[in-house]
Tab-separated table of N, CA and C in Angstrom:
chain	number	residue	atom	x	y	z
V	1	MET	N	0.843	-1.183	0.000
V	1	MET	CA	0.000	0.000	0.000
V	1	MET	C	0.886	1.244	0.000
V	2	LYS	N	0.539	2.171	-0.818
V	2	LYS	CA	1.268	3.436	-0.872
V	2	LYS	C	0.739	4.348	0.233
V	3	HIS	N	1.654	4.956	0.946
V	3	HIS	CA	1.281	5.870	2.018
V	3	HIS	C	1.592	7.290	1.571
V	4	HIS	N	0.554	8.075	1.432
V	4	HIS	CA	0.706	9.425	0.937
V	4	HIS	C	0.265	10.417	2.010
V	5	PRO	N	1.047	11.471	2.231
V	5	PRO	CA	0.664	12.448	3.255
V	5	PRO	C	-0.674	13.120	2.979
V	6	ASP	N	-1.102	13.176	1.731
V	6	ASP	CA	-2.416	13.756	1.437
V	6	ASP	C	-3.538	12.969	2.097
V	7	ASP	N	-3.335	11.666	2.262
V	7	ASP	CA	-4.332	10.860	2.974
V	7	ASP	C	-4.432	11.301	4.433
V	8	LEU	N	-3.284	11.545	5.051
V	8	LEU	CA	-3.294	12.001	6.441
V	8	LEU	C	-3.948	13.373	6.560
V	9	ILE	N	-3.658	14.246	5.610
V	9	ILE	CA	-4.275	15.574	5.603
V	9	ILE	C	-5.797	15.439	5.532
V	10	MET	N	-6.283	14.605	4.624
V	10	MET	CA	-7.720	14.399	4.470
V	10	MET	C	-8.327	13.836	5.758
V	11	LEU	N	-7.704	12.776	6.297
V	11	LEU	CA	-8.245	12.135	7.496
V	11	LEU	C	-8.264	13.092	8.679
V	12	PHE	N	-7.135	13.766	8.912
V	12	PHE	CA	-7.029	14.698	10.037
V	12	PHE	C	-8.045	15.827	9.898
V	13	ASN	N	-8.078	16.461	8.733
V	13	ASN	CA	-8.960	17.613	8.544
V	13	ASN	C	-10.427	17.232	8.637
V	14	ASP	N	-10.789	16.074	8.089
V	14	ASP	CA	-12.177	15.610	8.205
V	14	ASP	C	-12.554	15.356	9.661
V	15	LEU	N	-11.603	14.859	10.428
V	15	LEU	CA	-11.867	14.473	11.814
V	15	LEU	C	-11.864	15.665	12.770
V	16	PHE	N	-10.959	16.614	12.560
V	16	PHE	CA	-10.732	17.640	13.579
V	16	PHE	C	-11.117	19.067	13.192
V	17	TRP	N	-11.478	19.306	11.940
V	17	TRP	CA	-11.786	20.679	11.543
V	17	TRP	C	-13.007	21.234	12.267
V	18	GLU	N	-14.100	20.539	12.197
V	18	GLU	CA	-15.354	21.092	12.699
V	18	GLU	C	-15.314	21.365	14.204
V	19	ARG	N	-14.904	20.399	14.993
V	19	ARG	CA	-14.938	20.552	16.449
V	19	ARG	C	-13.779	21.383	16.992
V	20	TRP	N	-12.573	21.177	16.455
V	20	TRP	CA	-11.390	21.837	17.006
V	20	TRP	C	-10.823	22.929	16.086
V	21	ARG	N	-11.442	23.152	14.949
V	21	ARG	CA	-10.986	24.185	14.002
V	21	ARG	C	-9.481	24.084	13.763
V	22	THR	N	-9.035	22.852	13.512
V	22	THR	CA	-7.610	22.582	13.312
V	22	THR	C	-7.429	21.803	12.021
V	23	ILE	N	-6.413	22.193	11.256
V	23	ILE	CA	-6.094	21.489	10.013
V	23	ILE	C	-4.630	21.075	10.012
V	24	LEU	N	-4.353	20.043	9.244
V	24	LEU	CA	-2.996	19.558	9.017
V	24	LEU	C	-2.523	20.144	7.695
V	25	VAL	N	-1.312	20.716	7.688
V	25	VAL	CA	-0.798	21.417	6.524
V	25	VAL	C	0.612	20.924	6.196
V	26	ARG	N	0.844	20.676	4.918
V	26	ARG	CA	2.181	20.313	4.453
V	26	ARG	C	3.042	21.579	4.449
V	27	GLY	N	4.208	21.509	5.104
V	27	GLY	CA	5.119	22.651	5.148
V	27	GLY	C	6.337	22.421	4.275
V	28	ASP	N	7.039	23.498	3.999
V	28	ASP	CA	8.256	23.414	3.191
V	28	ASP	C	9.510	23.286	4.043
V	29	ASP	N	9.418	23.655	5.301
V	29	ASP	CA	10.609	23.716	6.135
V	29	ASP	C	10.353	22.973	7.441
V	30	GLU	N	10.679	23.602	8.548
V	30	GLU	CA	10.527	22.979	9.861
V	30	GLU	C	9.053	22.870	10.251
V	31	PRO	N	8.715	21.833	11.013
V	31	PRO	CA	7.337	21.716	11.489
V	31	PRO	C	7.047	22.778	12.546
V	32	GLU	N	5.772	23.139	12.660
V	32	GLU	CA	5.372	24.065	13.709
V	32	GLU	C	3.868	23.975	13.918
V	33	TYR	N	3.439	24.487	15.043
V	33	TYR	CA	2.015	24.593	15.332
V	33	TYR	C	1.675	26.078	15.391
V	34	ILE	N	0.666	26.472	14.613
V	34	ILE	CA	0.260	27.874	14.536
V	34	ILE	C	-1.193	27.967	15.005
V	35	PRO	N	-1.406	28.578	16.168
V	35	PRO	CA	-2.787	28.701	16.649
V	35	PRO	C	-3.574	29.705	15.818
V	36	ALA	N	-4.886	29.601	15.883
V	36	ALA	CA	-5.748	30.550	15.180
V	36	ALA	C	-5.474	31.942	15.714
V	37	GLY	N	-5.835	32.918	14.963
V	37	GLY	CA	-5.611	34.285	15.405
V	37	GLY	C	-5.223	35.166	14.246
V	38	ASP	N	-5.036	34.539	13.112
V	38	ASP	CA	-4.749	35.322	11.912
V	38	ASP	C	-5.953	35.224	10.977
V	39	GLU	N	-5.746	35.578	9.739
V	39	GLU	CA	-6.851	35.620	8.776
V	39	GLU	C	-7.454	34.249	8.468
V	40	THR	N	-6.755	33.156	8.779
V	40	THR	CA	-7.280	31.833	8.445
V	40	THR	C	-8.409	31.394	9.371
V	41	GLY	N	-8.384	31.853	10.616
V	41	GLY	CA	-9.423	31.472	11.559
V	41	GLY	C	-9.339	30.029	12.015
V	42	CYS	N	-8.215	29.380	11.757
V	42	CYS	CA	-8.075	28.000	12.214
V	42	CYS	C	-6.660	27.764	12.725
V	43	HIS	N	-6.549	26.744	13.553
V	43	HIS	CA	-5.255	26.305	14.049
V	43	HIS	C	-4.619	25.446	12.957
V	44	ARG	N	-3.286	25.488	12.847
V	44	ARG	CA	-2.609	24.707	11.814
V	44	ARG	C	-1.477	23.883	12.406
V	45	VAL	N	-1.513	22.599	12.133
V	45	VAL	CA	-0.436	21.678	12.468
V	45	VAL	C	0.365	21.525	11.179
V	46	VAL	N	1.564	22.069	11.150
V	46	VAL	CA	2.382	22.086	9.939
V	46	VAL	C	3.468	21.016	10.068
V	47	PHE	N	3.502	20.101	9.102
V	47	PHE	CA	4.533	19.062	9.132
V	47	PHE	C	5.596	19.347	8.085
V	48	ALA	N	6.770	18.769	8.267
V	48	ALA	CA	7.954	19.126	7.483
V	48	ALA	C	8.026	18.416	6.139
V	49	HIS	N	8.284	19.189	5.113
V	49	HIS	CA	8.691	18.710	3.790
V	49	HIS	C	7.767	17.675	3.159
V	50	GLY	N	6.542	17.598	3.610
V	50	GLY	CA	5.613	16.633	3.035
V	50	GLY	C	5.886	15.194	3.437
V	51	TYR	N	6.646	14.982	4.518
V	51	TYR	CA	6.987	13.621	4.953
V	51	TYR	C	5.852	13.012	5.764
V	52	PHE	N	5.489	11.791	5.413
V	52	PHE	CA	4.443	11.050	6.097
V	52	PHE	C	4.757	10.931	7.591
V	53	ALA	N	5.996	10.525	7.914
V	53	ALA	CA	6.392	10.349	9.318
V	53	ALA	C	6.338	11.665	10.085
V	54	SER	N	6.729	12.754	9.444
V	54	SER	CA	6.659	14.060	10.107
V	54	SER	C	5.214	14.416	10.431
V	55	ALA	N	4.308	14.109	9.518
V	55	ALA	CA	2.886	14.382	9.768
V	55	ALA	C	2.408	13.594	10.980
V	56	LEU	N	2.746	12.307	11.049
V	56	LEU	CA	2.327	11.497	12.198
V	56	LEU	C	2.899	12.053	13.493
V	57	HIS	N	4.156	12.488	13.450
V	57	HIS	CA	4.793	13.022	14.655
V	57	HIS	C	4.117	14.315	15.114
V	58	GLU	N	3.857	15.210	14.188
V	58	GLU	CA	3.230	16.485	14.557
V	58	GLU	C	1.791	16.283	15.014
V	59	ILE	N	1.092	15.344	14.414
V	59	ILE	CA	-0.260	15.007	14.872
V	59	ILE	C	-0.198	14.490	16.304
V	60	SER	N	0.816	13.695	16.605
V	60	SER	CA	0.978	13.166	17.967
V	60	SER	C	1.101	14.291	18.983
V	61	HIS	N	1.935	15.274	18.676
V	61	HIS	CA	2.075	16.413	19.590
V	61	HIS	C	0.733	17.118	19.790
V	62	TRP	N	-0.001	17.328	18.704
V	62	TRP	CA	-1.283	18.025	18.804
V	62	TRP	C	-2.283	17.222	19.645
V	63	CYS	N	-2.281	15.916	19.464
V	63	CYS	CA	-3.220	15.068	20.206
V	63	CYS	C	-2.949	15.078	21.703
V	64	ILE	N	-1.719	15.336	22.085
V	64	ILE	CA	-1.340	15.356	23.503
V	64	ILE	C	-1.540	16.732	24.125
V	65	ALA	N	-1.357	17.786	23.351
V	65	ALA	CA	-1.417	19.149	23.889
V	65	ALA	C	-2.796	19.466	24.459
V	66	GLY	N	-2.799	20.059	25.627
V	66	GLY	CA	-4.043	20.481	26.261
V	66	GLY	C	-4.593	21.760	25.656
V	67	GLU	N	-5.769	22.154	26.099
V	67	GLU	CA	-6.452	23.337	25.555
V	67	GLU	C	-5.586	24.593	25.648
V	68	ARG	N	-4.979	24.828	26.782
V	68	ARG	CA	-4.159	26.031	26.958
V	68	ARG	C	-2.962	26.019	26.018
V	69	ARG	N	-2.288	24.891	25.903
V	69	ARG	CA	-1.120	24.780	25.026
V	69	ARG	C	-1.504	24.973	23.556
V	70	ARG	N	-2.698	24.548	23.186
V	70	ARG	CA	-3.123	24.689	21.787
V	70	ARG	C	-3.452	26.131	21.405
V	71	GLN	N	-3.404	27.041	22.365
V	71	GLN	CA	-3.596	28.462	22.075
V	71	GLN	C	-2.265	29.184	21.870
V	72	LEU	N	-1.153	28.462	22.025
V	72	LEU	CA	0.187	29.047	21.961
V	72	LEU	C	0.957	28.544	20.747
V	73	HIS	N	1.750	29.419	20.142
V	73	HIS	CA	2.596	29.017	19.014
V	73	HIS	C	3.529	27.899	19.481
V	74	ASP	N	3.608	26.825	18.689
V	74	ASP	CA	4.391	25.631	19.037
V	74	ASP	C	4.097	25.145	20.453
V	75	TYR	N	2.847	25.302	20.856
V	75	TYR	CA	2.349	24.864	22.158
V	75	TYR	C	3.061	25.542	23.323
V	76	GLY	N	3.763	26.645	23.039
V	76	GLY	CA	4.450	27.376	24.094
V	76	GLY	C	5.788	26.788	24.490
V	77	TYR	N	6.238	25.791	23.759
V	77	TYR	CA	7.518	25.167	24.088
V	77	TYR	C	8.649	25.832	23.329
V	78	TRP	N	9.780	25.889	23.954
V	78	TRP	CA	10.995	26.354	23.302
V	78	TRP	C	11.676	25.138	22.701
V	79	TYR	N	11.987	25.201	21.428
V	79	TYR	CA	12.645	24.088	20.760
V	79	TYR	C	14.125	24.399	20.605
V	80	CYS	N	14.939	23.518	21.109
V	80	CYS	CA	16.385	23.650	20.956
V	80	CYS	C	16.779	22.788	19.759
V	81	PRO	N	17.316	23.390	18.709
V	81	PRO	CA	17.593	22.642	17.479
V	81	PRO	C	18.727	21.626	17.621
V	82	ASP	N	18.893	20.860	16.568
V	82	ASP	CA	19.953	19.862	16.473
V	82	ASP	C	21.288	20.489	16.881
V	83	GLY	N	22.092	19.703	17.606
V	83	GLY	CA	23.360	20.203	18.121
V	83	GLY	C	23.277	20.461	19.617
V	84	ARG	N	22.331	19.805	20.282
V	84	ARG	CA	22.095	20.023	21.707
V	84	ARG	C	23.213	19.457	22.578
V	85	THR	N	23.382	20.072	23.739
V	85	THR	CA	24.291	19.546	24.763
V	85	THR	C	23.641	18.315	25.391
V	86	ARG	N	24.371	17.604	26.224
V	86	ARG	CA	23.803	16.431	26.909
V	86	ARG	C	22.614	16.830	27.782
V	87	GLU	N	22.722	17.960	28.467
V	87	GLU	CA	21.629	18.413	29.335
V	87	GLU	C	20.397	18.770	28.505
V	88	GLN	N	20.602	19.478	27.407
V	88	GLN	CA	19.485	19.826	26.530
V	88	GLN	C	18.872	18.582	25.914
V	89	GLN	N	19.715	17.619	25.543
V	89	GLN	CA	19.222	16.378	24.957
V	89	GLN	C	18.413	15.579	25.969
V	90	ALA	N	18.864	15.554	27.214
V	90	ALA	CA	18.120	14.837	28.259
V	90	ALA	C	16.726	15.446	28.430
V	91	ALA	N	16.650	16.772	28.393
V	91	ALA	CA	15.348	17.446	28.496
V	91	ALA	C	14.479	17.101	27.288
V	92	PHE	N	15.075	17.110	26.099
V	92	PHE	CA	14.353	16.751	24.873
V	92	PHE	C	13.786	15.339	24.987
V	93	GLU	N	14.629	14.400	25.377
V	93	GLU	CA	14.187	13.002	25.455
V	93	GLU	C	13.068	12.833	26.469
V	94	SER	N	13.113	13.561	27.569
V	94	SER	CA	12.074	13.399	28.587
V	94	SER	C	10.703	13.857	28.097
V	95	VAL	N	10.654	14.884	27.244
V	95	VAL	CA	9.355	15.353	26.757
V	95	VAL	C	8.919	14.668	25.472
V	96	GLU	N	9.790	13.898	24.839
V	96	GLU	CA	9.448	13.237	23.577
V	96	GLU	C	8.912	11.824	23.754
V	97	VAL	N	8.929	11.273	24.958
V	97	VAL	CA	8.474	9.899	25.166
V	97	VAL	C	7.020	9.728	24.746
V	98	LYS	N	6.132	10.556	25.266
V	98	LYS	CA	4.703	10.393	24.970
V	98	LYS	C	4.382	10.647	23.497
V	99	PRO	N	4.864	11.741	22.890
V	99	PRO	CA	4.537	11.929	21.472
V	99	PRO	C	5.109	10.827	20.581
V	100	GLN	N	6.312	10.350	20.888
V	100	GLN	CA	6.871	9.300	20.034
V	100	GLN	C	6.169	7.972	20.258
V	101	ALA	N	5.682	7.734	21.473
V	101	ALA	CA	4.890	6.522	21.717
V	101	ALA	C	3.589	6.568	20.912
V	102	LEU	N	2.952	7.720	20.904
V	102	LEU	CA	1.719	7.875	20.135
V	102	LEU	C	2.004	7.787	18.636
V	103	GLU	N	3.092	8.390	18.207
V	103	GLU	CA	3.494	8.294	16.797
V	103	GLU	C	3.729	6.835	16.410
V	104	TRP	N	4.330	6.058	17.294
V	104	TRP	CA	4.554	4.641	17.016
V	104	TRP	C	3.216	3.940	16.781
V	105	LEU	N	2.247	4.196	17.643
V	105	LEU	CA	0.935	3.574	17.473
V	105	LEU	C	0.280	4.018	16.169
V	106	PHE	N	0.383	5.292	15.833
V	106	PHE	CA	-0.158	5.780	14.563
V	106	PHE	C	0.533	5.088	13.384
V	107	SER	N	1.849	4.931	13.467
V	107	SER	CA	2.601	4.270	12.396
V	107	SER	C	2.138	2.834	12.225
V	108	GLU	N	1.990	2.130	13.330
V	108	GLU	CA	1.510	0.743	13.276
V	108	GLU	C	0.108	0.684	12.671
V	109	ALA	N	-0.739	1.614	13.069
V	109	ALA	CA	-2.112	1.636	12.557
V	109	ALA	C	-2.142	1.881	11.053
V	110	ALA	N	-1.178	2.665	10.567
V	110	ALA	CA	-1.112	2.950	9.132
V	110	ALA	C	-0.320	1.891	8.365
V	111	GLY	N	0.373	1.023	9.085
V	111	GLY	CA	1.157	-0.019	8.423
V	111	GLY	C	2.498	0.466	7.901
V	112	VAL	N	3.076	1.470	8.565
V	112	VAL	CA	4.397	1.965	8.177
V	112	VAL	C	5.375	1.738	9.323
V	113	THR	N	6.635	1.679	8.990
V	113	THR	CA	7.675	1.471	9.988
V	113	THR	C	7.862	2.734	10.813
V	114	PHE	N	7.952	2.559	12.112
V	114	PHE	CA	8.232	3.669	13.015
V	114	PHE	C	9.725	3.691	13.292
V	115	ASN	N	10.303	4.863	13.207
V	115	ASN	CA	11.710	5.051	13.557
V	115	ASN	C	11.792	6.070	14.678
V	116	ILE	N	12.337	5.633	15.785
V	116	ILE	CA	12.500	6.548	16.909
V	116	ILE	C	13.456	7.660	16.507
V	117	SER	N	13.278	8.834	17.079
V	117	SER	CA	14.130	9.971	16.723
V	117	SER	C	14.714	10.613	17.969
V	118	VAL	N	16.045	10.646	18.020
V	118	VAL	CA	16.711	11.396	19.082
V	118	VAL	C	17.022	12.798	18.597
V	119	ASP	N	16.899	13.037	17.283
V	119	ASP	CA	16.910	14.372	16.699
V	119	ASP	C	18.100	15.224	17.153
V	120	ASN	N	19.296	14.642	17.160
V	120	ASN	CA	20.476	15.391	17.597
V	120	ASN	C	21.706	14.915	16.834
V	121	LEU	N	21.602	14.944	15.515
V	121	LEU	CA	22.649	14.377	14.668
V	121	LEU	C	23.967	15.133	14.730
V	122	SER	N	23.922	16.442	14.844
V	122	SER	CA	25.171	17.197	14.876
V	122	SER	C	25.608	17.542	16.293
V	123	GLY	N	24.893	17.022	17.275
V	123	GLY	CA	25.278	17.222	18.672
V	123	GLY	C	25.924	15.964	19.214
V	124	ASP	N	25.711	15.728	20.489
V	124	ASP	CA	26.304	14.561	21.151
V	124	ASP	C	25.477	13.297	20.976
V	125	GLY	N	24.426	13.337	20.167
V	125	GLY	CA	23.555	12.179	20.002
V	125	GLY	C	22.630	12.037	21.192
V	126	ALA	N	22.167	10.821	21.397
V	126	ALA	CA	21.248	10.537	22.498
V	126	ALA	C	22.004	10.481	23.823
V	127	CYS	N	21.312	10.827	24.897
V	127	CYS	CA	21.888	10.653	26.236
V	127	CYS	C	21.938	9.173	26.577
V	128	ASP	N	20.836	8.506	26.317
V	128	ASP	CA	20.711	7.072	26.590
V	128	ASP	C	19.719	6.525	25.582
V	129	GLU	N	20.210	6.229	24.375
V	129	GLU	CA	19.312	5.834	23.294
V	129	GLU	C	18.538	4.565	23.627
V	130	ALA	N	19.209	3.566	24.185
V	130	ALA	CA	18.518	2.319	24.534
V	130	ALA	C	17.455	2.581	25.596
V	131	GLY	N	17.780	3.398	26.576
V	131	GLY	CA	16.810	3.744	27.615
V	131	GLY	C	15.636	4.519	27.053
V	132	PHE	N	15.918	5.444	26.144
V	132	PHE	CA	14.862	6.218	25.502
V	132	PHE	C	13.932	5.296	24.717
V	133	ARG	N	14.506	4.362	23.975
V	133	ARG	CA	13.703	3.402	23.221
V	133	ARG	C	12.791	2.600	24.151
V	134	ARG	N	13.346	2.160	25.272
V	134	ARG	CA	12.543	1.387	26.235
V	134	ARG	C	11.396	2.228	26.799
V	135	LYS	N	11.681	3.483	27.110
V	135	LYS	CA	10.635	4.360	27.654
V	135	LYS	C	9.520	4.584	26.637
V	136	VAL	N	9.887	4.787	25.383
V	136	VAL	CA	8.879	4.984	24.338
V	136	VAL	C	8.035	3.719	24.184
V	137	ALA	N	8.694	2.557	24.155
V	137	ALA	CA	7.964	1.289	24.023
V	137	ALA	C	7.044	1.058	25.218
V	138	ARG	N	7.545	1.336	26.422
V	138	ARG	CA	6.742	1.156	27.634
V	138	ARG	C	5.522	2.093	27.614
V	139	GLN	N	5.719	3.333	27.164
V	139	GLN	CA	4.603	4.281	27.094
V	139	GLN	C	3.568	3.842	26.059
V	140	ALA	N	4.024	3.395	24.901
V	140	ALA	CA	3.088	2.937	23.865
V	140	ALA	C	2.282	1.745	24.371
V	141	ARG	N	2.975	0.807	25.002
V	141	ARG	CA	2.294	-0.361	25.563
V	141	ARG	C	1.297	0.070	26.630
V	142	GLY	N	1.702	1.030	27.461
V	142	GLY	CA	0.812	1.528	28.503
V	142	GLY	C	-0.429	2.191	27.948
V	143	TYR	N	-0.255	2.964	26.878
V	143	TYR	CA	-1.418	3.587	26.240
V	143	TYR	C	-2.458	2.533	25.873
V	144	LEU	N	-1.996	1.423	25.320
V	144	LEU	CA	-2.932	0.382	24.885
V	144	LEU	C	-3.490	-0.431	26.043
V	145	GLU	N	-2.605	-0.837	26.952
V	145	GLU	CA	-3.030	-1.729	28.038
V	145	GLU	C	-3.951	-1.048	29.033
V	146	THR	N	-3.739	0.235	29.280
V	146	THR	CA	-4.552	0.940	30.273
V	146	THR	C	-5.681	1.744	29.645
V	147	GLY	N	-5.685	1.833	28.315
V	147	GLY	CA	-6.701	2.631	27.643
V	147	GLY	C	-6.523	4.117	27.897
V	148	SER	N	-5.281	4.532	28.163
V	148	SER	CA	-5.020	5.923	28.541
V	148	SER	C	-4.598	6.811	27.375
V	149	LEU	N	-4.938	6.401	26.170
V	149	LEU	CA	-4.637	7.259	25.022
V	149	LEU	C	-5.331	8.609	25.184
V	150	PRO	N	-4.657	9.687	24.796
V	150	PRO	CA	-5.358	10.971	24.796
V	150	PRO	C	-6.594	10.863	23.889
V	151	PRO	N	-7.709	11.490	24.252
V	151	PRO	CA	-8.949	11.318	23.473
V	151	PRO	C	-8.808	11.608	21.977
V	152	ARG	N	-8.141	12.695	21.606
V	152	ARG	CA	-7.970	12.975	20.177
V	152	ARG	C	-7.042	11.941	19.543
V	153	GLY	N	-6.077	11.452	20.303
V	153	GLY	CA	-5.193	10.400	19.809
V	153	GLY	C	-5.958	9.120	19.524
V	154	ARG	N	-6.886	8.783	20.407
V	154	ARG	CA	-7.719	7.591	20.194
V	154	ARG	C	-8.566	7.749	18.934
V	155	LEU	N	-9.153	8.910	18.751
V	155	LEU	CA	-9.960	9.154	17.548
V	155	LEU	C	-9.127	8.986	16.278
V	156	PHE	N	-7.927	9.562	16.286
V	156	PHE	CA	-7.093	9.474	15.095
V	156	PHE	C	-6.590	8.047	14.881
V	157	LEU	N	-6.233	7.366	15.951
V	157	LEU	CA	-5.791	5.976	15.843
V	157	LEU	C	-6.894	5.107	15.240
V	158	GLU	N	-8.095	5.248	15.726
V	158	GLU	CA	-9.221	4.471	15.197
V	158	GLU	C	-9.478	4.807	13.729
V	159	THR	N	-9.326	6.062	13.365
V	159	THR	CA	-9.506	6.478	11.974
V	159	THR	C	-8.449	5.846	11.077
V	160	LEU	N	-7.195	5.840	11.536
V	160	LEU	CA	-6.121	5.206	10.763
V	160	LEU	C	-6.364	3.708	10.619
V	161	LEU	N	-6.743	3.052	11.697
V	161	LEU	CA	-6.991	1.607	11.648
V	161	LEU	C	-8.069	1.271	10.624
V	162	THR	N	-9.122	2.058	10.576
V	162	THR	CA	-10.193	1.829	9.613
V	162	THR	C	-9.727	2.127	8.188
V	163	PHE	N	-9.098	3.278	7.991
V	163	PHE	CA	-8.670	3.696	6.659
V	163	PHE	C	-7.678	2.706	6.047
V	164	TYR	N	-6.735	2.222	6.853
V	164	TYR	CA	-5.711	1.301	6.351
V	164	TYR	C	-6.089	-0.164	6.563
V	165	ASP	N	-7.316	-0.408	7.048
V	165	ASP	CA	-7.846	-1.756	7.236
V	165	ASP	C	-6.902	-2.616	8.071
V	166	ARG	N	-6.535	-2.107	9.249
V	166	ARG	CA	-5.571	-2.797	10.107
V	166	ARG	C	-6.138	-3.136	11.490
V	167	GLU	N	-7.451	-3.105	11.640
V	167	GLU	CA	-8.027	-3.396	12.948
V	167	GLU	C	-7.628	-4.780	13.455
V	168	VAL	N	-7.632	-5.768	12.575
V	168	VAL	CA	-7.370	-7.145	12.981
V	168	VAL	C	-5.913	-7.358	13.367
V	169	VAL	N	-4.988	-6.840	12.576
V	169	VAL	CA	-3.572	-7.113	12.832
V	169	VAL	C	-2.969	-6.188	13.877
V	170	PHE	N	-3.639	-5.126	14.222
V	170	PHE	CA	-3.042	-4.130	15.115
V	170	PHE	C	-2.841	-4.647	16.529
V	171	GLY	N	-3.869	-5.159	17.136
V	171	GLY	CA	-3.828	-5.460	18.557
V	171	GLY	C	-2.900	-6.561	19.005
V	172	ALA	N	-3.128	-7.757	18.561
V	172	ALA	CA	-2.459	-8.917	19.123
V	172	ALA	C	-0.963	-8.966	18.855
V	173	HIS	N	-0.521	-8.458	17.742
V	173	HIS	CA	0.878	-8.642	17.366
V	173	HIS	C	1.749	-7.415	17.575
V	174	LEU	N	1.182	-6.357	18.101
V	174	LEU	CA	1.923	-5.105	18.164
V	174	LEU	C	3.129	-5.169	19.092
V	175	PHE	N	2.979	-5.740	20.255
V	175	PHE	CA	4.060	-5.661	21.230
V	175	PHE	C	4.657	-7.008	21.595
V	176	THR	N	4.814	-7.873	20.642
V	176	THR	CA	5.578	-9.082	20.909
V	176	THR	C	7.033	-8.663	21.062
V	177	PRO	N	7.859	-9.431	21.789
V	177	PRO	CA	9.247	-9.021	21.998
V	177	PRO	C	10.007	-8.735	20.698
V	178	ASP	N	9.823	-9.530	19.659
V	178	ASP	CA	10.540	-9.292	18.402
V	178	ASP	C	10.074	-8.000	17.745
V	179	ARG	N	8.779	-7.736	17.754
V	179	ARG	CA	8.250	-6.502	17.148
V	179	ARG	C	8.757	-5.284	17.902
V	180	GLU	N	8.779	-5.384	19.243
V	180	GLU	CA	9.211	-4.249	20.044
V	180	GLU	C	10.649	-3.871	19.704
V	181	ARG	N	11.502	-4.845	19.567
V	181	ARG	CA	12.907	-4.555	19.252
V	181	ARG	C	13.061	-4.018	17.831
V	182	SER	N	12.334	-4.572	16.868
V	182	SER	CA	12.524	-4.150	15.485
V	182	SER	C	11.826	-2.841	15.165
V	183	ALA	N	10.727	-2.545	15.828
V	183	ALA	CA	9.968	-1.339	15.490
V	183	ALA	C	10.685	-0.078	15.934
V	184	ILE	N	11.436	-0.166	17.000
V	184	ILE	CA	12.122	1.036	17.466
V	184	ILE	C	13.601	0.774	17.485
């Protein structure tokens, strides 16, 4: 199956436009979240360079962000770009566990490979890449086992499962030990 970001744009916009006045937009450069307040009258989740994985990642952040954060540019977070120190990288990894866990579930639902991102290629790399991978896997498993997915995340996950016809294969085989190691 071909995975095209236009499908994600259609699914996201159909699901979230009316109630949350939010759209998914293909960007040319870095991803960002732009709250309503300009002439568009809608919030925009902008993903990088038309990449499918970037769209899933940015959707994950939006699904986790609370009401107050969704009123702020980039959810009010300061982003430290590639080239981070160990301390900056540790902070990055601590806040990326939940969005990357949700992105992993979205990737599985769409039938695409999930690649964990430490996003620090020109810096010191990951603080503890193996530990980060374990935390992301544990969070993803927890989302499913406890039913604690963020509500918008659950809606989008269910939409992906239906669209990509993966309801049957998603549940039982997602977190076997071999899948857990290979997926991240």
